[in-house]
Short mmCIF file of C-alpha atoms in Angstrom, two decimals:
data_model
loop_
_atom_site.label_atom_id
_atom_site.label_comp_id
_atom_site.label_asym_id
_atom_site.label_seq_id
_atom_site.Cartn_x
_atom_site.Cartn_y
_atom_site.Cartn_z
CA MET A 1 43.44 -83.81 26.43
CA ASP A 2 41.64 -85.71 29.48
CA ALA A 3 44.13 -84.25 31.34
CA ILE A 4 42.58 -80.95 31.05
CA THR A 5 39.40 -81.88 32.28
CA ARG A 6 40.34 -84.02 35.08
CA HIS A 7 42.75 -81.04 36.25
CA ILE A 8 40.12 -78.54 36.41
CA ASP A 9 37.73 -80.81 37.85
CA ALA A 10 40.06 -81.34 40.93
CA GLU A 11 40.91 -77.72 41.20
CA PRO A 12 40.36 -76.73 44.57
CA ARG A 13 37.35 -73.89 45.37
CA GLY A 14 37.94 -70.42 46.88
CA SER A 15 35.69 -67.74 47.45
CA ASP A 16 31.82 -67.51 47.59
CA ALA A 17 32.70 -65.41 43.84
CA GLU A 18 35.14 -67.78 42.27
CA THR A 19 32.72 -70.45 42.89
CA ARG A 20 30.50 -69.19 40.66
CA SER A 21 33.19 -68.31 37.82
CA ASN A 22 34.02 -72.49 38.96
CA VAL A 23 31.04 -74.07 37.40
CA ALA A 24 31.75 -77.74 36.18
CA VAL A 25 33.72 -77.50 33.04
CA SER A 26 31.57 -80.56 31.73
CA ARG A 27 28.61 -78.70 31.76
CA HIS A 28 29.87 -76.09 29.39
CA ALA A 29 31.68 -78.08 27.56
CA ARG A 30 28.41 -79.92 26.41
CA ARG A 31 26.09 -76.84 26.48
CA GLY A 32 28.29 -74.02 25.54
CA PHE A 33 27.40 -70.41 26.58
CA ASP A 34 23.72 -69.83 25.47
CA THR A 35 23.27 -66.64 27.58
CA ALA A 36 25.39 -63.80 28.84
CA GLY A 37 24.51 -64.83 32.72
CA GLU A 38 25.13 -68.82 32.50
CA LEU A 39 28.45 -67.84 34.32
CA ALA A 40 27.19 -65.21 36.31
CA PRO A 41 30.38 -62.78 36.40
CA ASP A 42 31.50 -60.31 39.21
CA THR A 43 30.42 -57.20 37.10
CA GLU A 44 33.03 -55.08 38.97
CA HIS A 45 35.58 -57.62 38.03
CA ALA A 46 34.17 -57.42 34.58
CA ARG A 47 34.05 -53.74 34.37
CA LYS A 48 37.64 -53.38 35.32
CA THR A 49 39.04 -56.10 32.88
CA PHE A 50 37.21 -55.11 29.95
CA PRO A 51 35.69 -51.43 30.62
CA LYS A 52 34.68 -50.37 27.21
CA LYS A 53 32.39 -53.51 26.85
CA ILE A 54 30.45 -53.51 29.85
CA SER A 55 28.67 -51.06 31.60
CA SER A 56 26.19 -50.78 34.40
CA GLU A 57 26.08 -47.21 35.22
CA PRO A 58 22.18 -46.27 35.65
CA GLY A 59 20.53 -45.57 32.44
CA GLU A 60 22.84 -46.88 30.20
CA GLU A 61 22.36 -50.04 28.34
CA THR A 62 24.78 -52.86 29.11
CA LYS A 63 26.07 -53.77 25.27
CA ILE A 64 27.59 -57.12 25.04
CA PRO A 65 28.92 -57.77 21.58
CA ILE A 66 29.18 -61.11 19.93
CA MET A 67 32.90 -61.57 19.32
CA LEU A 68 35.33 -63.86 17.80
CA PHE A 69 35.80 -66.61 20.46
CA ALA A 70 32.05 -67.23 20.78
CA THR A 71 31.36 -67.87 17.05
CA ILE A 72 34.37 -70.16 17.83
CA HIS A 73 32.78 -71.69 20.39
CA SER A 74 29.66 -72.07 19.18
CA LYS A 75 31.12 -73.94 15.57
CA LEU A 76 32.57 -76.25 17.71
CA LYS A 77 29.54 -76.90 19.75
CA ASP A 78 27.36 -77.15 17.10
CA ARG A 79 30.00 -79.25 14.95
CA GLN A 80 30.36 -76.63 11.97
CA ILE A 81 33.67 -76.90 12.50
CA ALA A 82 34.18 -80.98 11.44
CA PRO A 83 35.49 -82.91 14.23
CA SER A 84 38.21 -84.54 11.74
CA SER A 85 39.81 -80.97 10.81
CA LEU A 86 40.77 -80.65 14.21
CA PRO A 87 44.13 -82.05 15.41
CA GLU A 88 42.59 -84.21 18.49
CA ARG A 89 39.48 -84.88 16.21
CA ASP A 90 36.84 -84.29 19.01
CA PRO A 91 35.51 -81.04 20.21
CA LEU A 92 35.64 -81.65 23.40
CA PRO A 93 39.15 -80.64 24.39
CA TYR A 94 39.05 -77.43 22.98
CA LEU A 95 35.16 -76.27 23.98
CA THR A 96 36.83 -77.02 27.96
CA ALA A 97 39.66 -75.13 26.73
CA PHE A 98 37.38 -72.46 26.24
CA SER A 99 35.59 -72.73 29.37
CA ILE A 100 39.23 -72.36 31.37
CA LEU A 101 39.80 -69.30 29.65
CA CYS A 102 36.05 -67.96 30.76
CA ARG A 103 37.17 -69.00 34.59
CA ILE A 104 40.55 -67.02 34.24
CA GLU A 105 38.84 -63.86 32.92
CA GLY A 106 36.16 -64.32 35.41
CA VAL A 107 33.39 -63.45 32.90
CA PRO A 108 31.22 -65.13 30.46
CA LEU A 109 32.88 -66.22 26.68
CA LEU A 110 30.39 -63.74 24.99
CA VAL A 111 32.39 -61.29 26.45
CA LEU A 112 35.56 -61.85 25.79
CA PRO A 113 36.66 -59.18 23.43
CA PHE A 114 39.60 -61.24 21.77
CA GLU A 115 40.33 -61.68 18.16
CA GLY A 116 43.10 -61.42 15.64
CA THR A 117 46.26 -61.65 18.25
CA ASP A 118 44.46 -60.35 20.79
CA PHE A 119 44.56 -63.59 22.87
CA SER A 120 48.20 -64.69 21.85
CA SER A 121 49.30 -61.44 23.37
CA ARG A 122 47.29 -61.68 26.80
CA PHE A 123 49.02 -65.39 26.87
CA PRO A 124 52.43 -65.30 26.02
CA LYS A 125 53.89 -68.61 24.77
CA SER A 126 56.96 -68.90 26.76
CA ARG A 127 55.54 -67.04 29.96
CA MET A 128 52.28 -67.67 32.10
CA PRO A 129 50.50 -64.96 33.19
CA GLU A 130 49.86 -64.23 37.34
CA ASN A 131 46.31 -64.48 36.87
CA SER A 132 46.62 -68.04 35.12
CA ALA A 133 49.32 -69.97 37.43
CA LYS A 134 46.72 -71.42 40.08
CA HIS A 135 44.36 -72.72 37.15
CA PHE A 136 46.88 -74.98 36.09
CA ARG A 137 49.38 -75.36 39.26
CA GLY A 138 52.23 -73.59 37.69
CA ASP A 139 52.90 -75.88 35.23
CA LEU A 140 54.12 -74.25 32.52
CA ALA A 141 53.67 -77.23 29.67
CA PHE A 142 50.08 -77.66 30.84
CA TYR A 143 49.34 -74.06 30.27
CA GLN A 144 50.81 -74.21 26.64
CA SER A 145 48.81 -77.58 25.67
CA TRP A 146 45.88 -75.02 26.83
CA ARG A 147 46.67 -72.36 24.81
CA ARG A 148 47.97 -74.32 22.06
CA LEU A 149 44.10 -75.69 21.67
CA ILE A 150 42.60 -72.54 21.74
CA LEU A 151 44.75 -70.99 18.88
CA ASP A 152 44.86 -74.21 17.02
CA ALA A 153 40.28 -73.60 16.93
CA GLN A 154 40.97 -70.10 16.10
CA VAL A 155 43.14 -70.39 13.10
CA ILE A 156 40.83 -73.75 12.00
CA ALA A 157 37.67 -71.30 12.58
CA GLU A 158 39.12 -68.23 11.22
CA PRO A 159 42.01 -68.86 8.87
CA GLY A 160 44.87 -65.73 9.65
CA LEU A 161 47.56 -64.61 12.06
CA VAL A 162 46.47 -65.80 15.48
CA ASP A 163 50.21 -65.70 16.97
CA CYS A 164 52.10 -62.55 17.58
CA GLU A 165 54.67 -64.04 15.36
CA PRO A 166 53.72 -64.97 11.84
CA TRP A 167 55.85 -67.72 11.68
CA ASP A 168 54.44 -69.20 14.79
CA THR A 169 50.75 -69.00 12.76
CA ILE A 170 52.59 -70.68 9.74
CA ILE A 171 54.47 -73.69 12.00
CA ARG A 172 51.00 -73.96 13.97
CA VAL A 173 48.84 -74.71 10.44
CA ALA A 174 51.87 -77.12 9.25
CA ARG A 175 51.24 -79.31 12.43
CA ILE A 176 47.35 -79.12 11.67
CA CYS A 177 47.78 -79.89 8.31
CA ARG A 178 50.43 -82.52 8.35
CA GLY A 179 51.34 -83.24 11.85
CA ALA A 180 54.23 -82.20 14.58
CA ASP A 181 57.20 -83.90 12.35
CA PHE A 182 56.51 -82.06 8.96
CA SER A 183 56.22 -78.76 11.17
CA SER A 184 59.41 -78.79 12.65
CA ARG A 185 60.96 -78.86 9.37
CA LEU A 186 60.10 -75.12 9.06
CA TYR A 187 62.18 -74.02 12.29
CA HIS A 188 65.00 -74.59 10.09
CA VAL A 189 63.66 -71.52 7.94
CA SER A 190 62.10 -69.48 11.21
CA SER A 191 65.34 -69.68 12.88
CA ARG A 192 67.71 -68.76 9.98
CA VAL A 193 65.90 -65.57 8.44
CA PRO A 194 66.37 -61.90 9.32
CA THR A 195 64.30 -60.89 12.54
CA ASP A 196 61.99 -58.98 10.36
CA THR A 197 61.52 -61.22 7.36
CA LEU A 198 58.00 -62.35 7.53
CA PRO A 199 56.78 -65.61 6.02
CA ILE A 200 54.79 -64.00 3.07
CA ALA A 201 58.24 -62.13 2.40
CA LEU A 202 60.49 -64.62 1.68
CA ASP A 203 61.44 -65.35 -1.88
CA ARG A 204 63.59 -67.29 -3.95
CA GLN A 205 66.46 -64.80 -3.94
CA CYS A 206 66.25 -64.26 -0.55
CA ALA A 207 65.90 -67.91 0.05
CA ILE A 208 69.29 -68.38 -2.06
CA GLU A 209 71.24 -65.47 -0.31
CA LEU A 210 70.63 -67.18 3.21
CA ASP A 211 71.41 -70.62 1.38
CA ALA A 212 74.78 -69.39 0.34
CA ASP A 213 75.99 -68.61 3.91
CA LEU A 214 75.40 -72.35 5.30
CA SER A 215 76.75 -75.62 4.86
CA GLY A 216 76.93 -79.44 5.90
CA GLN A 217 73.63 -80.12 7.91
CA ASP A 218 72.54 -76.72 8.13
CA ARG A 219 72.27 -76.49 4.46
CA ALA A 220 70.31 -79.41 4.42
CA SER A 221 68.10 -78.85 7.22
CA PHE A 222 67.24 -75.18 5.72
CA ARG A 223 66.45 -76.89 2.53
CA GLN A 224 64.13 -79.66 3.74
CA GLY A 225 62.16 -76.39 5.74
CA LEU A 226 62.02 -74.30 2.31
CA GLY A 227 60.49 -77.73 0.63
CA ALA A 228 58.12 -77.93 3.51
CA LEU A 229 57.24 -74.08 3.20
CA ASP A 230 56.49 -74.98 -0.48
CA ALA A 231 54.04 -77.89 0.32
CA LEU A 232 52.35 -75.90 2.19
CA HIS A 233 50.95 -74.04 -1.13
CA ASP A 234 48.82 -77.24 -1.61
CA GLU A 235 46.72 -76.80 1.73
CA SER A 236 43.73 -74.90 1.84
CA LEU A 237 44.09 -73.87 5.31
CA ALA A 238 47.73 -72.56 5.06
CA LYS A 239 46.62 -70.68 1.76
CA ARG A 240 43.59 -69.20 3.29
CA THR A 241 45.85 -67.86 6.21
CA GLY A 242 47.38 -65.04 3.75
CA LEU A 243 50.92 -65.81 5.33
CA LEU A 244 52.17 -67.88 2.70
CA PRO A 245 54.62 -66.64 -0.06
CA GLU A 246 53.10 -65.53 -3.03
CA HIS A 247 55.33 -67.95 -5.38
CA LYS A 248 57.13 -71.49 -4.17
CA VAL A 249 60.52 -71.23 -3.29
CA GLY A 250 61.52 -73.96 -5.50
CA SER A 251 64.51 -75.95 -5.82
CA LEU A 252 67.65 -74.45 -4.75
CA PRO A 253 70.90 -74.13 -7.24
CA LYS A 254 73.50 -76.86 -6.34
CA PRO A 255 76.11 -75.25 -3.73
CA SER A 256 78.51 -75.26 -6.52
CA ASP A 257 76.38 -73.35 -9.15
CA HIS A 258 77.43 -69.53 -9.47
CA ARG A 259 73.89 -68.57 -8.95
CA THR A 260 74.22 -69.74 -5.16
CA ARG A 261 76.50 -66.62 -4.31
CA TYR A 262 75.73 -64.54 -7.32
CA PRO A 263 72.00 -65.01 -7.89
CA LEU A 264 70.66 -63.54 -11.51
CA ALA A 265 69.05 -60.11 -11.28
CA PRO A 266 65.10 -60.45 -11.83
CA ARG A 267 65.19 -59.77 -15.70
CA LEU A 268 68.45 -61.72 -16.54
CA ALA A 269 66.53 -64.66 -14.66
CA ARG A 270 63.33 -64.29 -16.51
CA VAL A 271 65.57 -64.40 -19.76
CA TRP A 272 67.66 -67.54 -18.42
CA GLU A 273 64.36 -69.44 -18.34
CA GLU A 274 63.98 -68.93 -22.02
CA MET A 275 67.41 -69.88 -22.96
CA PRO A 276 68.89 -72.81 -24.68
CA ALA A 277 70.97 -74.54 -22.46
CA ALA A 278 74.00 -74.43 -23.85
CA VAL A 279 73.83 -70.77 -23.58
CA LYS A 280 72.40 -70.78 -19.57
CA PRO A 281 75.79 -71.22 -18.20
CA ALA A 282 77.37 -68.54 -19.87
CA LEU A 283 74.73 -66.19 -18.41
CA VAL A 284 75.12 -67.22 -14.81
CA PHE A 285 79.07 -66.99 -15.06
CA ALA A 286 78.86 -63.48 -17.09
CA TRP A 287 76.82 -62.05 -14.37
CA ARG A 288 78.80 -63.49 -11.74
CA MET A 289 81.67 -61.59 -13.45
CA ALA A 290 79.78 -58.91 -13.94
CA ILE A 291 79.50 -58.13 -9.89
CA LEU A 292 83.18 -59.21 -9.02
CA GLY A 293 84.53 -56.83 -11.92
CA ARG A 294 82.07 -53.85 -10.72
CA VAL A 295 80.35 -53.79 -13.84
CA PHE A 296 77.04 -54.13 -12.13
CA SER A 297 76.02 -55.02 -8.65
CA LEU A 298 73.97 -57.03 -6.87
CA GLU A 299 71.11 -54.38 -6.39
CA ASP A 300 71.13 -53.73 -10.24
CA ASP A 301 68.40 -55.15 -12.37
CA PRO A 302 69.74 -55.03 -16.04
CA SER A 303 68.08 -56.04 -18.78
CA PHE A 304 69.82 -59.00 -21.28
CA PHE A 305 70.66 -55.87 -23.70
CA GLU A 306 71.71 -53.68 -21.46
CA LEU A 307 74.13 -56.47 -20.10
CA MET A 308 75.35 -56.93 -23.65
CA SER A 309 75.39 -53.20 -23.99
CA GLU A 310 78.58 -52.35 -26.31
CA ASP A 311 80.38 -50.15 -23.26
CA ARG A 312 79.19 -53.30 -20.50
CA ALA A 313 79.86 -56.00 -22.88
CA ARG A 314 83.59 -54.12 -23.80
CA ALA A 315 83.96 -54.18 -19.90
CA LEU A 316 83.03 -58.13 -20.05
CA MET A 317 85.39 -58.98 -22.20
CA ALA A 318 88.22 -57.02 -20.43
CA LEU A 319 87.61 -59.20 -17.44
CA ARG A 320 90.55 -61.87 -16.38
CA THR A 321 89.02 -64.64 -14.23
CA GLU A 322 92.63 -65.30 -12.59
CA ALA A 323 92.15 -61.75 -11.17
CA PHE A 324 89.29 -62.84 -8.89
CA GLY A 325 91.32 -66.49 -8.23
CA ILE A 326 88.75 -68.32 -10.27
CA LYS A 327 90.50 -71.27 -11.51
CA ARG A 328 87.21 -72.78 -12.86
CA PRO A 329 85.99 -72.15 -15.36
CA SER A 330 89.20 -70.69 -16.93
CA GLN A 331 89.63 -67.67 -18.98
CA ASN A 332 89.18 -69.52 -22.41
CA THR A 333 86.05 -71.05 -21.48
CA TYR A 334 84.91 -67.37 -20.44
CA SER A 335 85.67 -65.96 -23.55
CA ILE A 336 83.25 -69.03 -25.19
CA TYR A 337 80.88 -67.63 -23.17
CA LEU A 338 80.70 -64.37 -24.24
CA GLN A 339 80.81 -65.34 -27.29
CA ARG A 340 77.56 -67.47 -26.79
CA LEU A 341 75.91 -64.88 -25.18
CA GLY A 342 76.88 -62.37 -28.24
CA GLN A 343 75.41 -64.83 -30.65
CA PHE A 344 72.38 -65.07 -28.12
CA CYS A 345 71.92 -61.68 -28.20
CA ILE A 346 71.98 -61.28 -32.24
CA SER A 347 69.40 -63.98 -32.46
CA LEU A 348 67.28 -61.84 -30.49
CA GLY A 349 67.70 -58.47 -32.52
CA GLY A 350 70.87 -57.23 -30.75
CA GLY A 351 74.32 -56.52 -31.83
CA GLY A 352 76.23 -59.13 -30.06
CA LEU A 353 79.58 -58.21 -28.88
CA PRO A 354 81.52 -55.16 -30.03
CA GLY A 355 84.19 -55.78 -32.98
CA ASP A 356 83.89 -59.35 -32.29
CA VAL A 357 81.22 -60.47 -34.82
CA CYS A 358 81.13 -59.40 -38.05
CA PRO A 359 78.11 -58.62 -40.59
CA VAL A 360 78.64 -61.65 -42.31
CA GLU A 361 78.48 -63.83 -39.31
CA GLN A 362 75.69 -61.97 -37.68
CA GLN A 363 73.67 -62.86 -40.47
CA TRP A 364 74.53 -66.72 -40.63
CA ILE A 365 74.11 -66.52 -36.87
CA ALA A 366 70.37 -64.99 -37.21
CA LEU A 367 69.40 -67.68 -40.08
CA ARG A 368 70.46 -70.45 -37.77
CA ALA A 369 68.04 -68.67 -35.22
CA LEU A 370 65.21 -68.69 -37.73
CA ALA A 371 65.73 -72.13 -38.37
CA LYS A 372 65.42 -73.14 -34.44
CA LYS A 373 62.67 -70.56 -34.11
CA HIS A 374 60.79 -72.61 -36.83
CA GLY A 375 60.43 -75.34 -34.58
CA THR A 376 60.38 -78.36 -37.27
CA PHE A 377 64.09 -79.09 -37.86
CA SER A 378 65.53 -81.46 -35.38
CA PRO A 379 69.33 -80.25 -33.66
CA GLY A 380 70.91 -81.96 -36.55
CA ARG A 381 69.69 -80.54 -39.41
CA VAL A 382 69.88 -76.87 -37.83
CA ALA A 383 73.66 -77.90 -37.35
CA ASN A 384 73.95 -79.02 -41.02
CA ILE A 385 73.63 -75.52 -42.18
CA ALA A 386 77.01 -75.03 -41.10
CA ALA A 387 78.35 -77.34 -44.09
CA ILE A 388 76.95 -74.38 -46.42
CA SER A 389 78.15 -70.75 -43.80
CA THR A 390 81.74 -72.22 -43.45
CA PRO A 391 82.65 -72.20 -47.03
CA ALA A 392 80.60 -69.01 -47.53
CA LYS A 393 81.83 -67.34 -44.72
CA LEU A 394 85.17 -67.43 -45.89
CA GLU A 395 84.32 -66.37 -49.18
CA GLY A 396 82.45 -62.91 -47.45
CA LEU A 397 79.15 -64.06 -48.31
CA THR A 398 76.04 -63.90 -46.42
CA PRO A 399 72.90 -66.25 -46.98
CA ARG A 400 71.72 -63.32 -49.23
CA ASP A 401 74.56 -63.40 -51.39
CA LEU A 402 74.20 -66.87 -52.35
CA THR A 403 72.94 -67.57 -55.57
CA PRO A 404 72.00 -71.47 -57.15
CA ASP A 405 74.95 -71.41 -59.24
CA TRP A 406 77.20 -70.95 -56.12
CA PHE A 407 75.00 -73.74 -54.41
CA SER A 408 75.56 -76.00 -57.63
CA THR A 409 79.24 -75.22 -57.81
CA ARG A 410 80.11 -76.05 -54.41
CA ILE A 411 78.23 -79.35 -54.17
CA ALA A 412 79.66 -80.33 -57.41
CA GLY A 413 83.29 -79.93 -55.81
CA LEU A 414 82.60 -81.72 -52.36
CA PRO A 415 83.46 -85.52 -51.53
CA ALA A 416 80.61 -87.87 -51.11
CA GLU A 417 81.13 -87.82 -47.34
CA LYS A 418 80.56 -83.97 -47.13
CA ARG A 419 77.86 -83.65 -49.64
CA ARG A 420 74.86 -85.51 -47.90
CA ALA A 421 75.35 -82.41 -45.00
CA PHE A 422 75.87 -79.60 -47.68
CA GLN A 423 72.62 -80.99 -49.02
CA SER A 424 70.75 -81.82 -46.03
CA GLY A 425 71.59 -77.70 -45.41
CA CYS A 426 70.39 -76.83 -48.51
CA TYR A 427 66.97 -78.34 -48.20
CA VAL A 428 66.50 -76.67 -44.44
CA ILE A 429 67.07 -73.23 -45.97
CA ASP A 430 64.60 -74.13 -48.87
CA GLU A 431 62.33 -75.14 -46.33
CA LEU A 432 62.70 -72.17 -44.81
CA SER A 433 62.23 -70.13 -48.18
CA ALA A 434 59.02 -71.79 -48.26
CA ALA A 435 57.60 -70.69 -44.87
CA PHE A 436 58.73 -67.25 -44.27
CA GLY A 437 58.93 -66.16 -48.20
CA ARG A 438 62.45 -64.82 -49.64
CA SER A 439 61.77 -61.19 -49.03
CA VAL A 440 63.52 -62.33 -45.38
CA ASP A 441 66.89 -60.81 -45.29
CA VAL A 442 68.71 -63.66 -44.11
CA LEU A 443 67.66 -66.03 -46.43
CA PRO A 444 68.80 -66.45 -50.68
CA VAL A 445 67.04 -64.61 -52.83
CA HIS A 446 66.19 -67.26 -55.72
CA GLY A 447 66.66 -70.32 -53.37
CA THR A 448 69.59 -72.86 -53.62
CA GLY A 449 68.55 -74.53 -56.74
CA VAL A 450 69.31 -77.56 -54.72
CA ARG A 451 66.59 -80.29 -55.51
CA ARG A 452 65.79 -83.55 -53.41
CA GLN A 453 67.16 -86.73 -54.65
CA ARG A 454 64.61 -89.51 -54.75
CA ARG A 455 65.98 -92.79 -53.30
CA GLN A 456 66.64 -95.74 -56.14
CA ASP A 457 65.54 -99.27 -54.98
#
């Protein structure tokens, strides 16, 4: 930023009044503005520029409030803002930039009423105001460098919105925290969100919908920009601006994922997070079919039980994948998905698919859910319950209907290779009885009666 100091020192002088306001920049960069009169303003000019702040009428006391920019200047001069936190690592270019601002306005820094986005509005990023042109010899790039110094110092000293466009402040903070290359990634997000979308309003669902309309390099750069936005959550300065989204967007689903074009409703998404891995794709695809079949709309936010209610479940069961041009997954896979959702619904205390799961099956599903909930059994041991439920269901028996005699009769007739799985299932049931008590309505009243066999050496 030495060019700024050299440029100002070489600037041609004009009238006497202008000369008074063009005090050597280096002097003010070193000393600051300790008094309101050090950079003597033309009072008439000041009254026209800031009529509410200065009055020289007889009998009226001149009131010059201490405004934000004067505070920032003071913090820079006294090194209350650590030089290491400044992009230039030196307060002098910033102090010089404030001196230029005073020349442009023709008043001391103490008088300037800039705060928030005032400076950014008065000095637009892509257009140089007429009263500034002579100070920068019409050089827009030089003007923009000066403007950047002022706004960088402002956001570091008082984190918050300093640019007219919130995305510009987010990008500014990203550059200050992690450099220009990092901040440039955010342009791929800010340029693709709807015009009125603020950074704080960008959530995961919005990002998924925007991502769905992109492809190739456009999608890759958009996702990279979202990653940069998430990374700013780890930067104190960025968080203190209050402009970041409340939550990180996180990794977006693969383009082939059904969630890309048909994101789950918020309440379903919360259920999805807690689902077993095998059931997750079932919910995602069923929701897609629900949207395509107009069982629900994307604006709806049903609970899982509402999705699986009798009327809605019947409507889902009546849909055919080929009617929507879907080849994968197939209709058969879709049916399996619905069955998994029905079973998961029963495990939560719901009714499952209407007319698709008999009461006996519901009891066995509930028993397996109880075993999984217990948390001490491996998936293999839980799966061994099927060695008992399969023959029991053929006889129309629920777990509650089974007696020790039934278990002993069944185990006696099994070949050796099937007996071990049957016995393992019995041990699981007995352990559940010990843990929950036999009053639980999905457990045999008197247990299995099968005793563990000790290994013989």
